[in-house]
Short mmCIF file of C-alpha atoms in Angstrom, two decimals:
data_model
loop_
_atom_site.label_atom_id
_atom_site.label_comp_id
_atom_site.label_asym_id
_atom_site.label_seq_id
_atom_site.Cartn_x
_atom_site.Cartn_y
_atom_site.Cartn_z
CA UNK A 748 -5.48 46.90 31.23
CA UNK A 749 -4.05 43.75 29.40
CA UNK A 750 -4.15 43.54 25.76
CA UNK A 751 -6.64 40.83 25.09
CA UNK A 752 -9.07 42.38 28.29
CA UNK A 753 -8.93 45.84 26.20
CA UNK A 754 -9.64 44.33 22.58
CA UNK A 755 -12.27 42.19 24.32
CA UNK A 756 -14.23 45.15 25.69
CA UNK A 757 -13.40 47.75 22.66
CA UNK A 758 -15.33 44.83 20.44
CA UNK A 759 -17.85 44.78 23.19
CA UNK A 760 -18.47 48.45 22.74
CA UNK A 761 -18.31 48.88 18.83
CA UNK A 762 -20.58 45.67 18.99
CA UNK A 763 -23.34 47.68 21.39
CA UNK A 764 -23.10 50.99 19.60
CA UNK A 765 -24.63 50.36 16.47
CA UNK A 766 -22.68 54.04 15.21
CA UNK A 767 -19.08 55.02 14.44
CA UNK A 768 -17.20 55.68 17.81
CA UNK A 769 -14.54 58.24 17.99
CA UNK A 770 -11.25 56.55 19.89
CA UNK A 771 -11.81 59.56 22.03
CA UNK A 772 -15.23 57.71 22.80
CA UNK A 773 -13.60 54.42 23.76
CA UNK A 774 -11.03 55.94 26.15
CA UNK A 775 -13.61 57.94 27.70
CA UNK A 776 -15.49 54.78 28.28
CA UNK A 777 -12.53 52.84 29.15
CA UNK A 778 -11.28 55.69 31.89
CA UNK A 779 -7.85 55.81 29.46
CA UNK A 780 -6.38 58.61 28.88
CA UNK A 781 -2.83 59.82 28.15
CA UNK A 782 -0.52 58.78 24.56
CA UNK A 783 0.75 55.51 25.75
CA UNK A 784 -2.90 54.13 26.41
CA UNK A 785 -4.46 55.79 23.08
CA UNK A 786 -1.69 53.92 21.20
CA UNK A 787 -3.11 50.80 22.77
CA UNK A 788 -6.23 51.37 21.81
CA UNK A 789 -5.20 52.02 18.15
CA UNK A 790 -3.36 48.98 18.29
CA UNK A 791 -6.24 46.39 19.73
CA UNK A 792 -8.51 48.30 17.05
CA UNK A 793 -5.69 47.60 14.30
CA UNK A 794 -5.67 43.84 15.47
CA UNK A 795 -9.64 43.53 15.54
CA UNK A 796 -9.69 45.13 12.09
CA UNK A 797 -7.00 42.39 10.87
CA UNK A 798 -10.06 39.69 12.58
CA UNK A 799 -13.03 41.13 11.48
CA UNK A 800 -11.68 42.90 7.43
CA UNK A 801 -13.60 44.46 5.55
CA UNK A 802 -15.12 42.20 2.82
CA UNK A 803 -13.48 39.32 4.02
CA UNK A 804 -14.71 36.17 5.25
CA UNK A 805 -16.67 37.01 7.93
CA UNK A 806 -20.42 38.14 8.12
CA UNK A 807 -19.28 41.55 9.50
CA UNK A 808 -16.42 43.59 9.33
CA UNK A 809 -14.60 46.51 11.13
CA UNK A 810 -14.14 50.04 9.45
CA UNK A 811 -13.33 53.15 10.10
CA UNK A 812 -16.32 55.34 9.12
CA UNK A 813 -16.77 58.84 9.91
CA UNK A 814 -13.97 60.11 12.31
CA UNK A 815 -14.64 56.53 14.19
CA UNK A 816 -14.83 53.27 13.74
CA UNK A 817 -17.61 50.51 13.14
CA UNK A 818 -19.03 47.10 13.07
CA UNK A 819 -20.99 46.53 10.13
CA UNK A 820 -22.21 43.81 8.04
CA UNK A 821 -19.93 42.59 5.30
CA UNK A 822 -21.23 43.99 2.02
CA UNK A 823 -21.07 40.54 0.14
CA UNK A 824 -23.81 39.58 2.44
CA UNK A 825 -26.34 42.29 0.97
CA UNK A 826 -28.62 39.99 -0.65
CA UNK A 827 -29.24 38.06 2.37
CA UNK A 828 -29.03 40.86 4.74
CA UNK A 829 -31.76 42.48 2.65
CA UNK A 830 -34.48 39.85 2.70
CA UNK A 831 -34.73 40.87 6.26
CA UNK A 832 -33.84 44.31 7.21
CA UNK A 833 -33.52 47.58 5.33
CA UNK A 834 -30.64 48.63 3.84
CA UNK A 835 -30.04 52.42 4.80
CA UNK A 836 -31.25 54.52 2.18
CA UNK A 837 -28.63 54.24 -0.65
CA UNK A 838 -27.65 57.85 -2.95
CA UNK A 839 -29.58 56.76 -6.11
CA UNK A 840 -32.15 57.87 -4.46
CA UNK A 841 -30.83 61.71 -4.77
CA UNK A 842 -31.50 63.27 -7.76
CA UNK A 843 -28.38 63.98 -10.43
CA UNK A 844 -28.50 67.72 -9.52
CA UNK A 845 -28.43 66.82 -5.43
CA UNK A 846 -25.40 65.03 -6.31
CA UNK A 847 -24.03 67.61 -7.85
CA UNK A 848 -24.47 70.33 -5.20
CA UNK A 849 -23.47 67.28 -2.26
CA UNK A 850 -19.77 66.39 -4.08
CA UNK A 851 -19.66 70.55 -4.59
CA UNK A 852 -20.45 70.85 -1.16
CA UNK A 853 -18.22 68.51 -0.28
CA UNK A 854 -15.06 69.17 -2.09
CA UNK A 855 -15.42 73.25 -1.42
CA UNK A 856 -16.97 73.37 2.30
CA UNK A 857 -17.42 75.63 3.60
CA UNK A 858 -19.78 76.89 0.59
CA UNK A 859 -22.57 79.63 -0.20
CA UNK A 860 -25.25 78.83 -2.07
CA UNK A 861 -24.54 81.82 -4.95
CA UNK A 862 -20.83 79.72 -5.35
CA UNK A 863 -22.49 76.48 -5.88
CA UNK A 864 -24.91 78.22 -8.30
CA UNK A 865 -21.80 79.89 -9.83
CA UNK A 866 -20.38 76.27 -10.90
CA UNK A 867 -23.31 74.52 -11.78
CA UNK A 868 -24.54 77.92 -13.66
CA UNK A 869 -27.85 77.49 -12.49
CA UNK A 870 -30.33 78.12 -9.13
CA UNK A 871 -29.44 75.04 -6.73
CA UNK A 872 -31.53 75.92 -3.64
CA UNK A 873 -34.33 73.45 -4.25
CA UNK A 874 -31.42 70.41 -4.66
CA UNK A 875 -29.63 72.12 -1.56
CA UNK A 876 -32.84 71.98 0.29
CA UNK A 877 -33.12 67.89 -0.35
CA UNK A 878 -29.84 67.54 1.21
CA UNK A 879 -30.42 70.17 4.53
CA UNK A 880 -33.56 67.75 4.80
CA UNK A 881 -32.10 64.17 4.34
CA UNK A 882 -29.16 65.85 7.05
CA UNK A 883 -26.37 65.28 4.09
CA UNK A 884 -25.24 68.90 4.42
CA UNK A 885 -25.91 71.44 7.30
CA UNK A 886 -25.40 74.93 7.95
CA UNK A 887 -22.15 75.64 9.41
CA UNK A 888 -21.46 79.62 9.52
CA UNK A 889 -22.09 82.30 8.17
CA UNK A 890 -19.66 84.00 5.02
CA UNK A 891 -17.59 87.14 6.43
CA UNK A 892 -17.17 88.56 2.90
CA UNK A 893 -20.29 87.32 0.89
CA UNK A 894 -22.82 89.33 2.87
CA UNK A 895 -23.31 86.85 5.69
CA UNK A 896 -24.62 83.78 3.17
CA UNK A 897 -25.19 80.58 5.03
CA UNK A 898 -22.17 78.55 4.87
CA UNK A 899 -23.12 75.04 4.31
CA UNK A 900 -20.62 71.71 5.03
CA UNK A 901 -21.20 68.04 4.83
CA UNK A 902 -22.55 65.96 8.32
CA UNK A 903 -20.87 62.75 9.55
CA UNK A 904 -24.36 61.45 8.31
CA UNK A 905 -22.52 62.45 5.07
CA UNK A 906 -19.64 60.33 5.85
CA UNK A 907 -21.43 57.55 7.46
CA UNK A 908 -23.53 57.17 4.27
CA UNK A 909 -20.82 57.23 1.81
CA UNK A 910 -18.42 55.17 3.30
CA UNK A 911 -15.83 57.54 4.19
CA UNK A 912 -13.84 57.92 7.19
CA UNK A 913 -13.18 61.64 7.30
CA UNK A 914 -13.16 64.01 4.42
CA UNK A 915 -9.72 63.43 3.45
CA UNK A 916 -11.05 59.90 2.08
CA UNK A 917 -12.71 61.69 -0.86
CA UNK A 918 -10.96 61.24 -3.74
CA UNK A 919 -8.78 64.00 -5.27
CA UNK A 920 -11.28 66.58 -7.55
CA UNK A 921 -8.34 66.81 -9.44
CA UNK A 922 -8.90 63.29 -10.88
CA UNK A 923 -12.13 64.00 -11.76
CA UNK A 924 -11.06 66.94 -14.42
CA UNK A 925 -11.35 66.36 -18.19
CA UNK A 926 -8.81 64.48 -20.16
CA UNK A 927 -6.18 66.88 -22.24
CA UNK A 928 -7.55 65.28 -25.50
CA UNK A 929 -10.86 66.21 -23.84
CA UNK A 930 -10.54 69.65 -23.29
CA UNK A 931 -9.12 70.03 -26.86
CA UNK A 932 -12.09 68.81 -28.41
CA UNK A 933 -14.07 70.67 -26.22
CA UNK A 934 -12.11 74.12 -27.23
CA UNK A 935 -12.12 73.00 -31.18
CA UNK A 936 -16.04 72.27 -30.73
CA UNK A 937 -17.21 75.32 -29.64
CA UNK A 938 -14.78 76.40 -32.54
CA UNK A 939 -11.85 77.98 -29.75
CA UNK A 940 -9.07 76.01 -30.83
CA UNK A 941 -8.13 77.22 -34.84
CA UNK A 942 -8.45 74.99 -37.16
CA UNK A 943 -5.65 74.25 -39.78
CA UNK A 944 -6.94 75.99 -42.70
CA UNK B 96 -36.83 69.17 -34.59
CA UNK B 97 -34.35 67.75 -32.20
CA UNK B 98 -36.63 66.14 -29.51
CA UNK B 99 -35.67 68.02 -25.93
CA UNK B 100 -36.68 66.24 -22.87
CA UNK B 101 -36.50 68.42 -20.03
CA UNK B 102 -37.00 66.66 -16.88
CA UNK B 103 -37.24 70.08 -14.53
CA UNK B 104 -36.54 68.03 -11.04
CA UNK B 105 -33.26 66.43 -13.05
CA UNK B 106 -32.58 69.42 -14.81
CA UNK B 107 -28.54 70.40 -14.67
CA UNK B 108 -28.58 73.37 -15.93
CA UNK B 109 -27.14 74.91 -18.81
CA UNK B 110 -23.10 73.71 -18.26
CA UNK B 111 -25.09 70.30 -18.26
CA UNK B 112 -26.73 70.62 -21.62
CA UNK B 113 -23.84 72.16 -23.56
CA UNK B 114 -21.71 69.52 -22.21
CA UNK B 115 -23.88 66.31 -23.71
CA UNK B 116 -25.07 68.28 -26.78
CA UNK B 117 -21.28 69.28 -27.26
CA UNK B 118 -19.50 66.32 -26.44
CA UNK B 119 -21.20 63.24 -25.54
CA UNK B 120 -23.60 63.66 -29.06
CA UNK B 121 -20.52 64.58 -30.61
CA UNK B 122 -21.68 67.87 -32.74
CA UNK B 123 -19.94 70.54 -33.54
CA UNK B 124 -21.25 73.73 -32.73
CA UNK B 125 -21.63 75.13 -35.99
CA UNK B 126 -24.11 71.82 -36.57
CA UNK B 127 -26.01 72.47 -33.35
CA UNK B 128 -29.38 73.87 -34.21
CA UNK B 129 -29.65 76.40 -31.54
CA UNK B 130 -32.89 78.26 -32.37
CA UNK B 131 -34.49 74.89 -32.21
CA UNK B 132 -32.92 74.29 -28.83
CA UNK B 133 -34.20 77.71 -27.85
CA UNK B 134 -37.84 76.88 -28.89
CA UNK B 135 -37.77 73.58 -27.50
CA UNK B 136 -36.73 74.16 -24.17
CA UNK B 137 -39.22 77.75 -23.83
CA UNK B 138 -41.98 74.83 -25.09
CA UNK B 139 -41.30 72.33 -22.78
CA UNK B 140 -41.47 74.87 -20.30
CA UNK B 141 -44.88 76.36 -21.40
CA UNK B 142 -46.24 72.92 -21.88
CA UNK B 143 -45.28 72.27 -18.33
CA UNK B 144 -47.21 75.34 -16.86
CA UNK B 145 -44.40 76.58 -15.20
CA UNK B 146 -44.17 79.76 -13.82
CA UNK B 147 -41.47 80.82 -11.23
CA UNK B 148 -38.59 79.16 -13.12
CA UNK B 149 -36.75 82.42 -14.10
CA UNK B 150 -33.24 81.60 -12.64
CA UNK B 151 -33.20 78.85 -14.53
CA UNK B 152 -34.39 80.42 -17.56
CA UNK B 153 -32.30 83.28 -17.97
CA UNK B 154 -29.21 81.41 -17.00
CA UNK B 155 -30.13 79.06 -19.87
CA UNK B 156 -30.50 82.16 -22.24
CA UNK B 157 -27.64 83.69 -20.91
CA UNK B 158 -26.10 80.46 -21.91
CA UNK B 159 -27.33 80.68 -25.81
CA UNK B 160 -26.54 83.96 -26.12
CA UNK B 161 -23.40 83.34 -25.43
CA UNK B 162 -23.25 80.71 -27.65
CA UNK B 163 -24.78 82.19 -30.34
CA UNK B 164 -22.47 85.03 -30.45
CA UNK B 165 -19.70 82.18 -30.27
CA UNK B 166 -21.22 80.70 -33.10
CA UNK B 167 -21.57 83.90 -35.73
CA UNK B 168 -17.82 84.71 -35.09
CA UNK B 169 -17.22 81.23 -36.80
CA UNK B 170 -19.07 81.99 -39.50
CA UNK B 171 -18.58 85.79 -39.88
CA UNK B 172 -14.93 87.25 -40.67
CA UNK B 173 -12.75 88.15 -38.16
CA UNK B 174 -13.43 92.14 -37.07
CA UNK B 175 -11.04 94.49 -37.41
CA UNK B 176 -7.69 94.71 -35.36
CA UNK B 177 -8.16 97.28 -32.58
CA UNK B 178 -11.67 96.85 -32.08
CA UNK B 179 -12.45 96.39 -27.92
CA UNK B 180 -14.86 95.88 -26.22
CA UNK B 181 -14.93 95.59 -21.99
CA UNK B 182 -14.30 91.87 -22.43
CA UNK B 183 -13.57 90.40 -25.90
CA UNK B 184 -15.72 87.59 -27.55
CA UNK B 185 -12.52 85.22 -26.72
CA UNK B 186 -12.38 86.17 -23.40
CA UNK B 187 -16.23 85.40 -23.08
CA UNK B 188 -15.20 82.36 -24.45
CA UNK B 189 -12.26 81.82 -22.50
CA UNK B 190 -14.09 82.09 -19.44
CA UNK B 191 -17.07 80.05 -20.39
CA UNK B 192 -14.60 77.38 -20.92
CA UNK B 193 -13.08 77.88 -17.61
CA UNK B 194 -16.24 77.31 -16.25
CA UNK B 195 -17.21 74.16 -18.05
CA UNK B 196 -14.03 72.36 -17.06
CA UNK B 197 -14.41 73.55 -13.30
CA UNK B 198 -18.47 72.17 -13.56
CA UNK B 199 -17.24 69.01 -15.51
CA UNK B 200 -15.13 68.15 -12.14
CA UNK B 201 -17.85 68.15 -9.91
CA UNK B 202 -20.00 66.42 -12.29
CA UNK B 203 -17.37 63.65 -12.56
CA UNK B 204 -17.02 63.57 -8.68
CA UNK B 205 -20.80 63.44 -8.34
CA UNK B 206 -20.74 60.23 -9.82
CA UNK B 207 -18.15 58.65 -7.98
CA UNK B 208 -19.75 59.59 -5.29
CA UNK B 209 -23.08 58.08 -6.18
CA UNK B 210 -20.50 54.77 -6.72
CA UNK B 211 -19.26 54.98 -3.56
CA UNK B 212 -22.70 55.74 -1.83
CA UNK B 213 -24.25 52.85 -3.62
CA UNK B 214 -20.80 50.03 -2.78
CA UNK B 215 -21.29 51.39 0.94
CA UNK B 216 -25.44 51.05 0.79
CA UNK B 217 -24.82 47.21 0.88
CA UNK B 218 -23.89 47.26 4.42
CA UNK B 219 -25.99 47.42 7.97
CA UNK B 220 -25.07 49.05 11.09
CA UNK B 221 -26.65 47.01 13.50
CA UNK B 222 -29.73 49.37 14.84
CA UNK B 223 -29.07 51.80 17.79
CA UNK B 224 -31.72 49.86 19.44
CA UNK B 225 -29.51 50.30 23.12
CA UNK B 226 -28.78 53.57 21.27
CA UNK B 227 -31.40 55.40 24.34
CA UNK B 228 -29.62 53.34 27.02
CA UNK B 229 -26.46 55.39 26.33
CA UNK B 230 -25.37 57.57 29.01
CA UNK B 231 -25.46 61.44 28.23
CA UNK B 232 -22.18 62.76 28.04
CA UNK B 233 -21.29 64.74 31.12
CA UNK B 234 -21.61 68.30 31.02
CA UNK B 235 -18.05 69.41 30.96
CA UNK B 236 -17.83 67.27 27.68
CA UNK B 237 -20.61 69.23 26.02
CA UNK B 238 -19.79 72.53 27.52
CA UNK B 239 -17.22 74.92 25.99
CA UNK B 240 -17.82 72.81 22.83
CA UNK B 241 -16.68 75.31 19.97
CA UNK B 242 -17.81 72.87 17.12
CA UNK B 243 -21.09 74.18 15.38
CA UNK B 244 -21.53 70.41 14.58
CA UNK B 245 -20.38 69.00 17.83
CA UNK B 246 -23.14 71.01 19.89
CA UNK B 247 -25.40 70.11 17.42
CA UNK B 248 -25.14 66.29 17.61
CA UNK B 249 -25.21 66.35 21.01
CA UNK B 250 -28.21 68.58 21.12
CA UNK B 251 -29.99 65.95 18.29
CA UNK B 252 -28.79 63.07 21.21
CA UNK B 253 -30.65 65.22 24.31
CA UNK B 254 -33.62 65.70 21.83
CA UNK B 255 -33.61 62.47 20.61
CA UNK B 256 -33.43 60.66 24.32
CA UNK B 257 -35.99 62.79 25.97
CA UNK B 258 -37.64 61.01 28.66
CA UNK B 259 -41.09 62.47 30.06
CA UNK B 260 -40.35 64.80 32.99
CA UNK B 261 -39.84 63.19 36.83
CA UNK B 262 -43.18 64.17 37.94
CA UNK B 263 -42.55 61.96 40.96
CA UNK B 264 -41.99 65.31 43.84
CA UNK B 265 -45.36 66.68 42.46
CA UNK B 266 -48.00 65.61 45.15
CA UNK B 267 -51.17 64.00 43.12
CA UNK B 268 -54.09 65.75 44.30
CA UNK B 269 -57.12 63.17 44.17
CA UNK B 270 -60.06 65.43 43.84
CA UNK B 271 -63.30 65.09 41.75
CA UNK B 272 -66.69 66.49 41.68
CA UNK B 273 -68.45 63.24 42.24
CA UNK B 274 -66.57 62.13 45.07
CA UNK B 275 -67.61 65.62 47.07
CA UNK B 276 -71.24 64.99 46.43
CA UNK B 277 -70.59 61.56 47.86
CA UNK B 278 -69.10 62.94 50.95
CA UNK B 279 -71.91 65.49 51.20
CA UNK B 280 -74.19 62.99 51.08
CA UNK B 281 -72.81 60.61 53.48
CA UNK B 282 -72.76 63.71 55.43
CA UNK B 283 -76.51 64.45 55.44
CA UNK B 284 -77.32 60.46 55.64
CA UNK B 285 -75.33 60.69 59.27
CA UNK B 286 -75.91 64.66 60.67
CA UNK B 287 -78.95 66.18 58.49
CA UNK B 288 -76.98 69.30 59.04
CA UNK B 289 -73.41 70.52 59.15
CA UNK B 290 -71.27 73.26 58.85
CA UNK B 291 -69.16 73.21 55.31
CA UNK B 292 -66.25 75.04 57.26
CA UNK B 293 -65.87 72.76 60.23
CA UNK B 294 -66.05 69.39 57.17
CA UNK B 295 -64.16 71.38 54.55
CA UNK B 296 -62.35 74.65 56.19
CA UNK B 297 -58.65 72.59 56.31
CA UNK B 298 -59.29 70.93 52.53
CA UNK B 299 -56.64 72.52 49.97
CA UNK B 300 -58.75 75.69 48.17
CA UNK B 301 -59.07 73.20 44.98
CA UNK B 302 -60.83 70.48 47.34
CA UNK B 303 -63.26 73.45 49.04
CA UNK B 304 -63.91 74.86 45.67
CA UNK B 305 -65.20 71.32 44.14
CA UNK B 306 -67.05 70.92 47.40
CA UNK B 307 -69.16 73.94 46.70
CA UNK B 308 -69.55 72.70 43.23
CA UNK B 309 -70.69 69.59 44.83
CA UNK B 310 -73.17 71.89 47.28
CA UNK B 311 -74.29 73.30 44.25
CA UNK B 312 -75.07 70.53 42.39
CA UNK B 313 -77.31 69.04 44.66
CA UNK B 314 -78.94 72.19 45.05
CA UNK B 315 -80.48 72.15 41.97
CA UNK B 316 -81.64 68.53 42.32
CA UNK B 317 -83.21 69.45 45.65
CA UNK B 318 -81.24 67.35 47.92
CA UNK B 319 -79.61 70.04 50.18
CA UNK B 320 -80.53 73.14 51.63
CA UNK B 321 -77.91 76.24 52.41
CA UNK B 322 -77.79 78.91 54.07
CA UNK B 323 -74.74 81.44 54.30
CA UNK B 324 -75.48 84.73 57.34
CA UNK B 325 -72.85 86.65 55.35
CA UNK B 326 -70.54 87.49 52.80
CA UNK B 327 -67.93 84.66 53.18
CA UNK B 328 -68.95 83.10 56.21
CA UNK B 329 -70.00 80.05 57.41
CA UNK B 330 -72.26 77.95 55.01
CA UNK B 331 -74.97 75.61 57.08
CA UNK B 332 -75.95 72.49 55.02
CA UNK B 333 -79.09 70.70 55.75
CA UNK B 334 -80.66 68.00 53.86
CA UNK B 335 -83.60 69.17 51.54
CA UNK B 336 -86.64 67.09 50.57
CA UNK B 337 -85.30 64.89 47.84
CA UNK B 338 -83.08 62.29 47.80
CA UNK B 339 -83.55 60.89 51.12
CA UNK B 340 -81.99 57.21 49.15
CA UNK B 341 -78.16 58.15 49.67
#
């Protein structure tokens, strides 16, 4: 398939999907198959992400979202985009603890509910049970060692919602861990660290 | 008394509250009232009626405890070299340290993730309106499928793009009580008399059983007269005295 026939009808199908599409999707749909026409797929994708970027001039932009890729409208355009339609439901809608259990969830997958509890120090199934409802998390096995817990992991919902393209888009937990200084005054507070006399 | 608010639906649990009282308000432990925290917190949860809240509860006293014990070893001397226990005071400590840190991660990444949830919120997939106009994906796509999630996505899609079942081999049998009396009646109008078995014997059983409903009906209004020589045999339907109109 020429180059600007393929980009023409990729577009056409990210346009119609309305959800992220694999590249495994497209060549299906395209009859492709084979490493020589998946790299041409990548590369028409590449070149309509350079045409459509993400919160760049135009109304909607291309991004990778999920394990696929997506047409979507440009986030500068919320205001307008909102006197019309609904915006999918955003996270401040999810209670502090939800959020909690979801990034704990999400950084430690698969998880039992007992090991959540164990780093939050308190119950979490009624925050656990928000997410299993609003499809943020799911149950994905079953622990070999723990008894046979429920395993839970995060959904491409998950992804789609919070604008990631696959888990390894979540930022590093490691960045997230107290300051040095931080953890010093934390240890001298609760009167660990002595004290010159 | 230091005013408590414990919102039980935002509640974060003990790691939660030591965290702001200890750092973000900036008090040293020996300063933090902890009896009144104690009594506060059992208040708030009497005043709210609630019952059932145990794990919650006893992690929180756990928690105290802890702290409280933490708290007399600054103020009391140091015990006696050689003195163990199964797991030291600073080893209680140690570990509820451990803990914190690991909890202050996730609480941290929590709220980046409520950033990035929010920056992405801004932005509209167009609505999978041709979303049921998508073919199914063939069978030997969804078979073999070892991915928990996989097979469940596709099962959401089957669910989700149900269409009501082809009825369309099913013949439609057209049968109703009133149309049988109707044919009775048109019947009796032309012939005064007939057999039922020579006018209904090749009918489908549903057609034959309506048709004796039908017989029966006008029975009672006086219309018809039957007569049957045996068990199952022939039934002989002559007009009766009323309802001469149809």
């Amino acid at each position: 398939m020429e180059a600007g026939v393929l980009r023409q009808n990729i577009e056409a199908l990210l346009f119609a999907a309305g959800e992220p599409l694999p590249v495994e999707t497209l060549l299906a749909a395209l009859s492709l198959s084979g490493p020589l026409e998946r790299a041409a797929v990548e590369a028409a994708l590449e070149s309509l992400a350079l045409e459509f970027p993400a919160g760049g001039e135009r109304g909607i932009e291309l991004v990778r979202l999920a394990g696929g890729w997506a047409f979507r409208t440009n986030p500068l355009c919320r205001t307008a985009v909102s006197a019309l339609f609904e915006l999918p439901e955003d996270s401040s809608r999810l209670s502090a603890a939800a959020m909690e259990c979801l990034s704990i969830v999400a950084y430690l997958q698969p998880v039992t509910r007992p090991q959540i509890a164990e780093v939050r120090g308190v119950n979490s199934d009624s925050p656990m049970r928000t997410l299993v409802d609003r499809e943020l998390i799911t149950e994905v096995g079953r622990s070999q060692s723990g008894g046979g817990a429920v395993l839970y992991g995060t959904t491409p919902r998950f992804e789609a919602i919070f604008g990631l393209a696959g888990l390894e888009d979540l930022p590093p937990l490691e960045g997230f861990a107290l300051g040095e200084e931080q953890k010093d005054e934390l240890r001298r507070r609760l009167g660990l660290l002595a004290t010159p006399d | 008394m230091r005013p408590l608010e414990l919102d039980l639906d935002v509640y974060q649990g003990p790691f939660d509250l030591l965290l702001s009282l200890v750092l973000k308000e900036e008090i040293d432990l020996l300063e933090v009232p902890l009896f009144e925290v104690i009594a506060a917190y059992l208040d708030e949860m009497e005043d709210a009626g609630v019952v059932g809240y145990w794990d919650e509860m006893t992690e929180f006293l756990l928690l105290m405890s802890l702290l409280l014990e933490v708290k007399s070893r600054l103020l009391l001397p140091k015990p006696p070299a050689g003195f163990e226990e199964e797991l030291t005071p600073e080893e209680a400590r140690d570990q509820l340290l451990a803990r914190l840190f690991e909890y202050s991660k996730f609480k941290a990444a929590a709220l980046g993730l409520r950033e990035m949830g929010e920056t992405n919120a801004g932005c509209l997939m167009r609505a999978p309106a041709s979303q049921k106009r998508r073919r199914v994906a063939p069978l030997e796509d969804i078979v073999g499928t070892e991915d928990a999630m996989s097979l469940r996505e596709k099962l959401a899609y089957l669910v989700e793009n149900r269409r009501p079942p082809d009825t369309s081999h099913l013949a439609l049998i057209k049968v109703e009580l009133q149309r049988q009396i109707r044919i009775v009646r048109g019947m009796l109008a032309r012939h005064r008399r007939f057999s039922f078995n020579r006018v209904f014997g090749s009918e489908p059983p549903l057609v034959q059983a309506l048709s004796v409903f039908a017989l029966l009906d006008l029975l009672s209004r006086g219309e018809v007269r039957v007569a049957q020589r045996e068990l199952f045999g022939d039934i002989v339907v002559t007009a009766g005295d009323v309802g001469k109109t149809a």
